[in-house]
């Protein structure tokens, strides 16, 4: 039965590929990573991560699983820049069980934004949903044998049982951009052999169409440099070298050997581009934050001309940036993501979590992944609107905590931690945040953690209200509502 299904799937893909070629379909769609299911990878036992087409921000305390999600993506899809990091034996949560990472790419119509040309590179590997929408499903598995790991399996298909191998050249097109947390932006921006800047520029259409012009510049440099050493101010240097060589080599004059200064490398555009750096000409010693911004801008330039998928992973996007610059860059990235680039970022900054659209947030906690996108929580349209207006940097601490205590006003926010210390409990040591709502609008915050389906929230939340008479009926109504739930 399975063999029959596999043959049918292969035939369907072949028919689709032939049809595409015959009709010369020009797809105007964008491809984005929609879902990744991770099992037995590091501290993640079993997690389903759902992403938006544009910007996604993963937040959470240290050791919550943020980096594990990012690494799972890059290990499967691999990076544009060569990186030899691979899954190791230490990445297994349980060495007796295989690591399973399943990825689903979805294809959305781009009529609402700038049309993005897709070349249907993966057409022969697509499967289809019940409503006939195309998907690319990837099944990645790797097993261990106590001391080492076996070669990973990378398959594509509608189900794991009928999945097939993907052509190596086709898989190359899945590579994504990854910026590590401790990135050396200064080194990446330098002019050197194999530099990142030269690779980004060499793939740009404007450079490809101007390759002949670059070669002309090289040839002119070669001719000018040779002229400088033969007839210009460098002639004395050449003459002295000739004199010494003639002394050393008695055949030099007889055989009319000519010696000259000049470039000997093959004239091509890539070698020219390797001499180019990216920098502020009026800032000789820029800081790490400035270099980080330039580096991100260069990578976005690369993604703007990459066919598919336009996906960038950035760990600790706030690295080396002061708070005001963090706000500026996250707002700019939200705008850039609307041009068809999917961004999956991690952060420890409540500053960033406070300004991004709430539905773009994803909370990691104890190896679990909680998307705040619509349909995943009890957040209503009114809640999203409220949090968008009133969620500031202090309230955004609730996304990085291991326990939340919601209070009405600043007095409680100041006194409760002190009361706890008097009783022998330092709330900071327990990772508990006291969040002031400045009113009785607790629902807006509580609904952030109330899930419609598994995984359900494991972060303890408490609500502490005043005993004001004018609020007594509201408090009673709220308590009754909680009891009914």
Coordinates of C-alpha atoms in Angstrom, one line a residue:
X1 CA 0.0 0.0 0.0
X2 CA 2.8 2.4 1.0
X3 CA 4.7 1.6 -2.2
X4 CA 1.6 2.4 -4.2
X5 CA 1.1 5.7 -2.5
X6 CA 4.7 6.6 -3.1
X7 CA 4.4 5.8 -6.8
X8 CA 1.2 7.9 -7.0
X9 CA 3.0 10.8 -5.3
X10 CA 6.0 10.7 -7.6
X11 CA 3.7 10.5 -10.7
X12 CA 1.7 13.5 -9.4
X13 CA 4.8 15.5 -9.0
X14 CA 6.1 14.5 -12.5
X15 CA 2.8 15.5 -14.0
X16 CA 2.9 18.9 -12.2
X17 CA 6.4 19.5 -13.3
X18 CA 5.5 18.8 -17.0
X19 CA 2.4 20.9 -16.7
X20 CA 4.4 23.8 -15.3
X21 CA 6.9 23.6 -18.2
X22 CA 4.2 23.3 -20.8
X23 CA 2.2 26.2 -19.5
X24 CA 5.2 28.2 -18.5
X25 CA 3.6 29.1 -15.2
X26 CA 5.0 32.3 -13.7
X27 CA 4.2 32.1 -10.0
X28 CA 3.7 35.4 -8.2
X29 CA 3.7 34.0 -4.6
X30 CA 6.0 34.2 -1.6
X31 CA 7.3 31.2 0.3
X32 CA 7.7 31.3 4.0
X33 CA 8.4 28.9 6.9
X34 CA 5.0 28.3 8.4
X35 CA 5.5 25.5 10.9
X36 CA 8.4 23.6 12.4
X37 CA 7.8 20.5 14.7
X38 CA 10.8 19.7 16.9
X39 CA 11.2 16.5 18.9
X40 CA 14.1 15.4 21.2
X41 CA 16.4 18.3 20.3
X42 CA 18.3 19.8 23.3
X43 CA 15.8 20.8 26.0
X44 CA 12.9 20.6 23.5
X45 CA 11.1 17.3 24.0
X46 CA 8.2 18.1 21.7
X47 CA 7.3 21.5 20.4
X48 CA 5.3 22.9 17.5
X49 CA 6.4 26.4 16.4
X50 CA 4.1 28.5 14.1
X51 CA 5.4 31.6 12.4
X52 CA 4.0 34.6 10.5
X53 CA 5.1 35.4 6.9
X54 CA 6.9 38.6 8.0
X55 CA 8.6 39.5 11.3
X56 CA 8.7 37.0 14.2
X57 CA 10.2 37.8 17.6
X58 CA 11.0 34.9 20.0
X59 CA 11.2 36.1 23.6
X60 CA 11.8 34.3 26.9
X61 CA 14.2 33.9 29.8
X62 CA 17.7 32.3 29.4
X63 CA 17.8 28.6 28.8
X64 CA 14.2 28.6 27.6
X65 CA 14.8 27.1 24.2
X66 CA 15.0 30.1 21.9
X67 CA 18.4 29.2 20.4
X68 CA 17.3 25.6 20.0
X69 CA 14.4 26.7 17.7
X70 CA 16.8 28.8 15.6
X71 CA 19.4 26.1 15.4
X72 CA 16.9 23.4 14.4
X73 CA 15.9 25.6 11.4
X74 CA 19.5 26.3 10.3
X75 CA 20.7 22.7 10.8
X76 CA 17.9 21.4 8.5
X77 CA 18.0 24.2 5.8
X78 CA 21.7 25.1 6.2
X79 CA 23.2 28.5 5.7
X80 CA 24.2 30.7 2.8
X81 CA 27.6 31.3 4.4
X82 CA 29.5 28.0 4.8
X83 CA 29.2 26.8 8.4
X84 CA 30.4 23.4 9.5
X85 CA 28.4 23.2 12.7
X86 CA 26.2 20.1 12.7
X87 CA 24.0 18.2 15.2
X88 CA 26.2 16.4 17.7
X89 CA 25.5 13.7 20.3
X90 CA 25.0 16.3 22.9
X91 CA 22.1 17.8 21.1
X92 CA 19.9 14.7 21.9
X93 CA 17.5 15.3 24.7
X94 CA 17.3 11.5 25.0
X95 CA 20.0 9.5 23.2
X96 CA 17.7 6.5 22.9
X97 CA 15.3 8.4 20.7
X98 CA 15.9 10.0 17.3
X99 CA 15.8 13.8 16.7
X100 CA 12.9 14.7 14.5
X101 CA 12.6 18.1 12.8
X102 CA 9.7 18.6 10.4
X103 CA 9.3 21.9 8.5
X104 CA 6.4 23.1 6.4
X105 CA 6.8 25.9 3.9
X106 CA 3.7 27.7 2.8
X107 CA 3.0 29.7 -0.3
X108 CA 0.9 32.9 0.0
X109 CA -0.4 35.1 -2.7
X110 CA 1.4 38.4 -2.8
X111 CA -1.2 40.6 -4.4
X112 CA -1.5 42.7 -1.2
X113 CA 2.2 43.6 -1.3
X114 CA 4.9 44.0 -3.9
X115 CA 4.9 41.1 -6.4
X116 CA 7.7 38.6 -5.7
X117 CA 8.8 36.5 -8.6
X118 CA 9.2 32.8 -7.6
X119 CA 10.7 30.4 -10.0
X120 CA 8.8 27.3 -8.8
X121 CA 12.1 25.7 -8.0
X122 CA 10.4 23.1 -5.7
X123 CA 7.4 22.4 -7.9
X124 CA 8.2 18.7 -8.3
X125 CA 8.4 18.3 -4.5
X126 CA 5.2 20.1 -3.5
X127 CA 2.2 18.5 -1.8
X128 CA -1.2 20.0 -1.5
X129 CA -3.6 20.8 1.3
X130 CA -7.3 19.9 1.4
X131 CA -8.2 23.2 -0.2
X132 CA -5.5 22.6 -2.9
X133 CA -2.9 25.1 -1.6
X134 CA 0.7 24.1 -2.3
X135 CA 3.1 23.2 0.6
X136 CA 6.7 22.0 0.8
X137 CA 7.0 19.5 3.6
X138 CA 10.5 18.5 4.9
X139 CA 11.1 15.5 7.1
X140 CA 14.5 15.5 8.9
X141 CA 15.6 12.7 11.2
X142 CA 18.8 11.7 12.8
X143 CA 19.6 8.8 15.2
X144 CA 22.4 8.2 17.7
X145 CA 24.3 5.0 18.5
X146 CA 25.5 5.9 22.0
X147 CA 28.8 7.5 21.2
X148 CA 28.2 9.0 17.8
X149 CA 25.3 10.0 15.4
X150 CA 24.2 8.4 12.1
X151 CA 24.0 10.3 8.9
X152 CA 20.7 12.4 8.9
X153 CA 17.8 11.7 6.6
X154 CA 16.4 14.6 4.6
X155 CA 13.2 13.8 2.8
X156 CA 10.3 15.8 1.2
X157 CA 6.7 14.8 0.6
X158 CA 3.2 14.9 1.9
X159 CA 3.9 12.4 4.7
X160 CA 7.0 10.8 6.2
X161 CA 6.1 7.4 4.8
X162 CA 6.0 8.5 1.1
X163 CA 8.6 11.2 1.3
X164 CA 11.5 11.1 -1.3
X165 CA 15.0 12.5 -1.5
X166 CA 15.5 16.0 -2.8
X167 CA 17.9 16.8 -5.6
X168 CA 21.2 18.3 -4.1
X169 CA 21.1 21.3 -6.4
X170 CA 17.5 22.0 -5.4
X171 CA 18.3 21.7 -1.7
X172 CA 21.0 24.4 -2.2
X173 CA 18.1 26.8 -2.9
X174 CA 16.7 26.3 0.6
X175 CA 19.7 27.9 2.3
X176 CA 19.0 30.7 4.6
X177 CA 20.9 33.7 6.2
X178 CA 21.9 33.3 9.9
X179 CA 23.5 35.9 12.1
X180 CA 24.9 34.4 15.3
X181 CA 24.6 36.1 18.7
X182 CA 28.3 36.8 19.1
X183 CA 28.8 37.9 15.5
X184 CA 32.0 39.6 14.4
X185 CA 30.4 42.2 12.1
X186 CA 33.7 44.1 11.7
X187 CA 35.4 41.1 10.2
X188 CA 32.5 40.3 7.9
X189 CA 32.6 43.8 6.4
X190 CA 36.3 43.8 5.7
X191 CA 37.9 43.5 2.2
X192 CA 39.4 40.0 2.0
X193 CA 39.4 36.8 0.1
X194 CA 36.0 35.1 0.3
X195 CA 34.5 38.1 2.1
X196 CA 30.8 38.1 2.8
X197 CA 30.5 41.5 1.1
X198 CA 32.0 40.3 -2.1
X199 CA 29.6 37.3 -2.2
X200 CA 26.6 39.5 -1.6
X201 CA 27.6 42.0 -4.3
X202 CA 28.5 39.2 -6.8
X203 CA 25.0 37.8 -6.6
X204 CA 23.3 41.2 -7.1
X205 CA 21.7 41.8 -10.5
X206 CA 23.3 45.2 -10.9
X207 CA 26.7 43.8 -10.5
X208 CA 26.1 40.8 -12.8
X209 CA 24.9 43.2 -15.6
X210 CA 28.0 45.4 -15.1
X211 CA 30.6 42.6 -15.0
X212 CA 32.2 43.8 -18.3
X213 CA 32.6 47.2 -16.8
X214 CA 34.3 45.8 -13.7
X215 CA 36.7 43.8 -16.0
X216 CA 37.5 47.1 -17.8
X217 CA 38.3 48.7 -14.5
X218 CA 40.7 45.8 -13.7
X219 CA 42.3 46.0 -17.1
X220 CA 42.8 49.7 -16.8
X221 CA 44.4 49.2 -13.4
X222 CA 46.7 46.6 -14.8
X223 CA 47.8 48.8 -17.7
X224 CA 48.2 51.9 -15.5
X225 CA 50.2 50.0 -12.9
X226 CA 52.5 48.5 -15.6
X227 CA 52.9 52.0 -17.2
X228 CA 53.8 53.4 -13.7
X229 CA 56.6 50.9 -13.2
X230 CA 57.9 51.0 -16.8
X231 CA 57.8 54.8 -17.7
X232 CA 56.5 56.5 -14.5
X233 CA 57.9 57.2 -11.1
X234 CA 58.4 53.5 -10.5
X235 CA 60.8 53.1 -13.4
X236 CA 63.9 53.4 -11.1
X237 CA 62.6 50.5 -9.0
X238 CA 62.1 48.3 -12.1
X239 CA 65.5 49.3 -13.4
X240 CA 67.2 48.3 -10.1
X241 CA 65.4 44.9 -10.1
X242 CA 66.4 44.3 -13.8
X243 CA 70.1 45.1 -12.9
X244 CA 70.1 42.7 -10.0
X245 CA 68.4 39.9 -12.0
X246 CA 70.8 40.3 -14.9
X247 CA 73.7 39.9 -12.4
X248 CA 72.1 36.8 -10.9
X249 CA 71.0 35.2 -14.3
X250 CA 73.6 35.3 -17.1
X251 CA 70.9 34.1 -19.6
X252 CA 68.6 36.9 -18.8
X253 CA 70.0 39.3 -21.4
X254 CA 70.8 36.6 -24.0
X255 CA 67.2 35.2 -23.9
X256 CA 65.7 38.7 -23.7
X257 CA 63.8 37.9 -20.5
X258 CA 61.5 40.8 -19.5
X259 CA 60.6 41.5 -15.9
X260 CA 57.8 43.8 -14.9
X261 CA 55.6 44.8 -12.0
X262 CA 51.8 44.3 -12.3
X263 CA 48.8 42.2 -11.3
X264 CA 49.1 38.5 -12.2
X265 CA 45.7 37.3 -10.9
X266 CA 43.0 36.3 -13.4
X267 CA 40.9 39.3 -14.2
X268 CA 37.4 38.6 -12.9
X269 CA 34.7 40.6 -11.1
X270 CA 34.8 38.5 -7.9
X271 CA 38.4 39.2 -7.3
X272 CA 37.7 42.9 -7.8
X273 CA 34.8 42.7 -5.3
X274 CA 37.0 41.1 -2.7
X275 CA 39.0 44.3 -2.6
X276 CA 35.9 46.2 -1.5
X277 CA 34.8 46.8 2.2
X278 CA 31.6 48.4 3.5
X279 CA 32.2 51.2 6.0
X280 CA 31.5 54.8 7.0
X281 CA 34.3 56.8 5.3
X282 CA 34.1 59.6 7.9
X283 CA 34.1 57.2 10.9
X284 CA 37.5 55.5 11.2
X285 CA 36.8 53.5 14.3
X286 CA 33.0 52.7 14.5
X287 CA 31.6 50.9 17.5
X288 CA 30.2 47.3 17.5
X289 CA 26.6 48.6 17.4
X290 CA 27.3 50.6 14.2
X291 CA 29.1 47.7 12.6
X292 CA 26.2 45.4 13.6
X293 CA 23.7 47.6 11.8
X294 CA 25.7 47.9 8.7
X295 CA 26.1 44.1 8.6
X296 CA 22.3 43.5 9.0
X297 CA 21.7 46.0 6.2
X298 CA 24.1 44.1 3.9
X299 CA 22.4 40.8 4.6
X300 CA 19.0 42.3 3.9
X301 CA 20.4 43.5 0.6
X302 CA 21.3 39.9 -0.2
X303 CA 17.8 38.6 0.8
X304 CA 16.2 41.3 -1.4
X305 CA 17.7 39.6 -4.5
X306 CA 17.5 35.9 -3.3
X307 CA 14.9 34.0 -5.1
X308 CA 13.5 31.8 -2.3
X309 CA 13.2 31.4 0.6
X310 CA 13.8 34.9 1.8
X311 CA 14.5 33.9 5.4
X312 CA 16.9 35.4 7.9
X313 CA 17.5 34.2 11.4
X314 CA 19.1 36.6 13.9
X315 CA 19.9 35.8 17.5
X316 CA 19.9 38.6 20.0
X317 CA 19.0 41.3 17.5
X318 CA 19.7 43.9 20.2
X319 CA 23.4 43.0 20.4
X320 CA 25.5 46.2 21.0
X321 CA 22.6 48.5 20.4
X322 CA 21.4 51.1 23.0
X323 CA 17.6 51.2 23.8
X324 CA 16.7 54.0 21.4
X325 CA 18.6 52.3 18.5
X326 CA 16.9 49.0 19.4
X327 CA 13.5 50.7 18.9
X328 CA 14.5 52.2 15.6
X329 CA 15.9 49.1 14.2
X330 CA 12.9 46.8 15.1
X331 CA 10.5 49.3 13.6
X332 CA 12.6 49.4 10.4
X333 CA 12.7 45.6 10.3
X334 CA 8.9 45.4 10.6
X335 CA 8.7 47.6 7.5
X336 CA 11.3 45.7 5.6
X337 CA 9.6 42.4 6.4
X338 CA 6.5 43.6 4.5
X339 CA 8.6 43.5 1.3
X340 CA 8.5 39.7 1.3
X341 CA 11.4 38.9 3.7
X342 CA 10.6 36.5 6.6
X343 CA 12.6 37.3 9.8
X344 CA 12.9 35.1 12.8
X345 CA 14.6 37.0 15.6
X346 CA 15.4 36.2 19.2
X347 CA 15.8 38.7 22.0
X348 CA 16.2 39.3 25.7
X349 CA 15.1 42.9 25.4
X350 CA 11.7 43.9 26.8
X351 CA 12.3 47.1 24.9
X352 CA 11.8 45.3 21.6
X353 CA 8.9 43.2 22.9
X354 CA 7.0 46.3 23.9
X355 CA 6.9 47.9 20.5
X356 CA 6.4 45.0 18.1
X357 CA 2.9 43.9 17.0
X358 CA 1.7 41.4 19.7
X359 CA 0.7 38.8 17.2
X360 CA 4.3 38.6 16.0
X361 CA 5.5 37.6 19.5
X362 CA 6.4 34.0 20.4
X363 CA 7.2 33.0 24.0
X364 CA 9.7 30.2 24.8
X365 CA 9.5 28.8 28.3
X366 CA 11.0 25.5 29.5
X367 CA 11.3 24.0 26.0
X368 CA 7.7 25.0 25.1
X369 CA 6.8 27.4 22.3
X370 CA 3.8 29.7 22.6
X371 CA 2.7 31.8 19.6
X372 CA 0.6 34.9 20.4
X373 CA -0.8 35.0 16.9
X374 CA -4.6 35.2 16.5
X375 CA -6.3 31.9 17.2
X376 CA -3.7 30.5 19.6
X377 CA -4.7 32.4 22.7
X378 CA -7.8 33.9 24.3
X379 CA -6.7 37.4 23.2
X380 CA -9.6 39.2 21.5
X381 CA -9.3 42.0 18.9
X382 CA -9.9 44.4 21.8
X383 CA -7.1 42.8 23.8
X384 CA -4.6 43.1 20.9
X385 CA -5.6 46.8 20.5
X386 CA -5.3 47.5 24.2
X387 CA -1.8 45.8 24.5
X388 CA -0.6 47.6 21.4
X389 CA -1.3 50.9 23.1
X390 CA -0.5 50.3 26.7
X391 CA 2.2 47.5 26.7
X392 CA 5.4 49.4 27.7
X393 CA 8.9 48.3 28.5
X394 CA 8.2 47.6 32.1
X395 CA 5.0 45.5 31.4
X396 CA 6.8 43.6 28.7
X397 CA 8.9 41.9 31.4
X398 CA 6.0 39.4 31.7
X399 CA 7.4 37.7 28.6
X400 CA 10.7 37.0 30.2
X401 CA 9.6 35.9 33.6
X402 CA 9.1 32.5 35.3
X403 CA 6.1 33.9 37.3
X404 CA 3.8 36.9 37.0
X405 CA 2.0 38.9 39.7
X406 CA -0.4 41.5 38.3
X407 CA -1.3 44.4 40.5
X408 CA -3.4 47.6 40.1
X409 CA -1.0 50.4 40.8
X410 CA 2.6 51.5 41.4
X411 CA 2.2 51.4 45.1
X412 CA 1.7 47.6 45.1
X413 CA 4.4 47.2 42.5
X414 CA 6.9 48.9 44.9
X415 CA 5.7 47.4 48.2
X416 CA 5.0 43.7 47.4
X417 CA 8.6 42.9 46.6
X418 CA 9.6 44.5 49.9
X419 CA 7.0 42.6 51.8
X420 CA 8.3 39.4 50.2
X421 CA 11.8 40.2 51.2
X422 CA 10.6 40.8 54.8
X423 CA 9.1 37.3 54.7
X424 CA 12.4 35.8 53.4
X425 CA 11.6 35.6 49.7
X426 CA 13.4 37.7 47.1
X427 CA 11.1 37.7 44.0
X428 CA 14.0 38.4 41.7
X429 CA 15.7 35.1 42.8
X430 CA 12.5 33.3 41.8
X431 CA 12.3 35.0 38.5
X432 CA 8.9 36.6 39.4
X433 CA 7.9 39.9 37.9
X434 CA 5.4 42.3 39.5
X435 CA 3.5 44.0 36.7
X436 CA 1.4 47.1 37.3
X437 CA -1.7 47.5 35.0
X438 CA -2.7 50.9 36.4
X439 CA -6.4 49.7 36.4
X440 CA -8.5 46.6 36.6
X441 CA -7.9 45.6 33.0
X442 CA -6.2 42.4 34.1
X443 CA -8.0 40.3 31.4
X444 CA -5.9 41.9 28.6
X445 CA -2.7 40.5 30.2
X446 CA -4.1 37.3 31.5
X447 CA -5.5 36.3 28.1
X448 CA -2.0 36.5 26.8
X449 CA -1.2 33.3 28.7
X450 CA -4.6 31.5 28.2
X451 CA -4.2 29.0 25.4
X452 CA -7.0 27.6 23.2
X453 CA -5.1 24.4 22.7
X454 CA -2.0 22.5 23.7
X455 CA 0.6 23.3 24.8
X456 CA -1.1 25.1 27.7
X457 CA 0.6 27.8 29.7
X458 CA 2.9 26.5 32.5
X459 CA 3.9 30.0 33.8
X460 CA 2.1 30.7 37.2
X461 CA 0.1 33.9 37.2
X462 CA -1.6 35.7 40.2
X463 CA -3.8 38.7 40.2
X464 CA -3.8 41.0 43.3
X465 CA -6.5 43.7 43.6
X466 CA -7.3 46.5 46.0
X467 CA -10.1 46.3 48.5
X468 CA -11.5 49.7 47.4
X469 CA -15.3 49.9 48.0
X470 CA -15.9 51.5 44.6
X471 CA -14.2 48.5 42.9
X472 CA -15.8 45.9 45.2
X473 CA -18.5 44.9 42.7
X474 CA -16.0 44.7 39.8
X475 CA -13.8 42.5 42.0
X476 CA -16.7 40.2 42.8
X477 CA -17.7 39.9 39.2
X478 CA -14.1 39.2 38.2
X479 CA -13.8 36.5 40.9
X480 CA -17.1 34.9 39.7
X481 CA -15.9 34.9 36.2
X482 CA -12.6 33.1 37.1
X483 CA -14.6 30.5 39.2
X484 CA -16.9 29.8 36.2
X485 CA -13.9 29.2 34.0

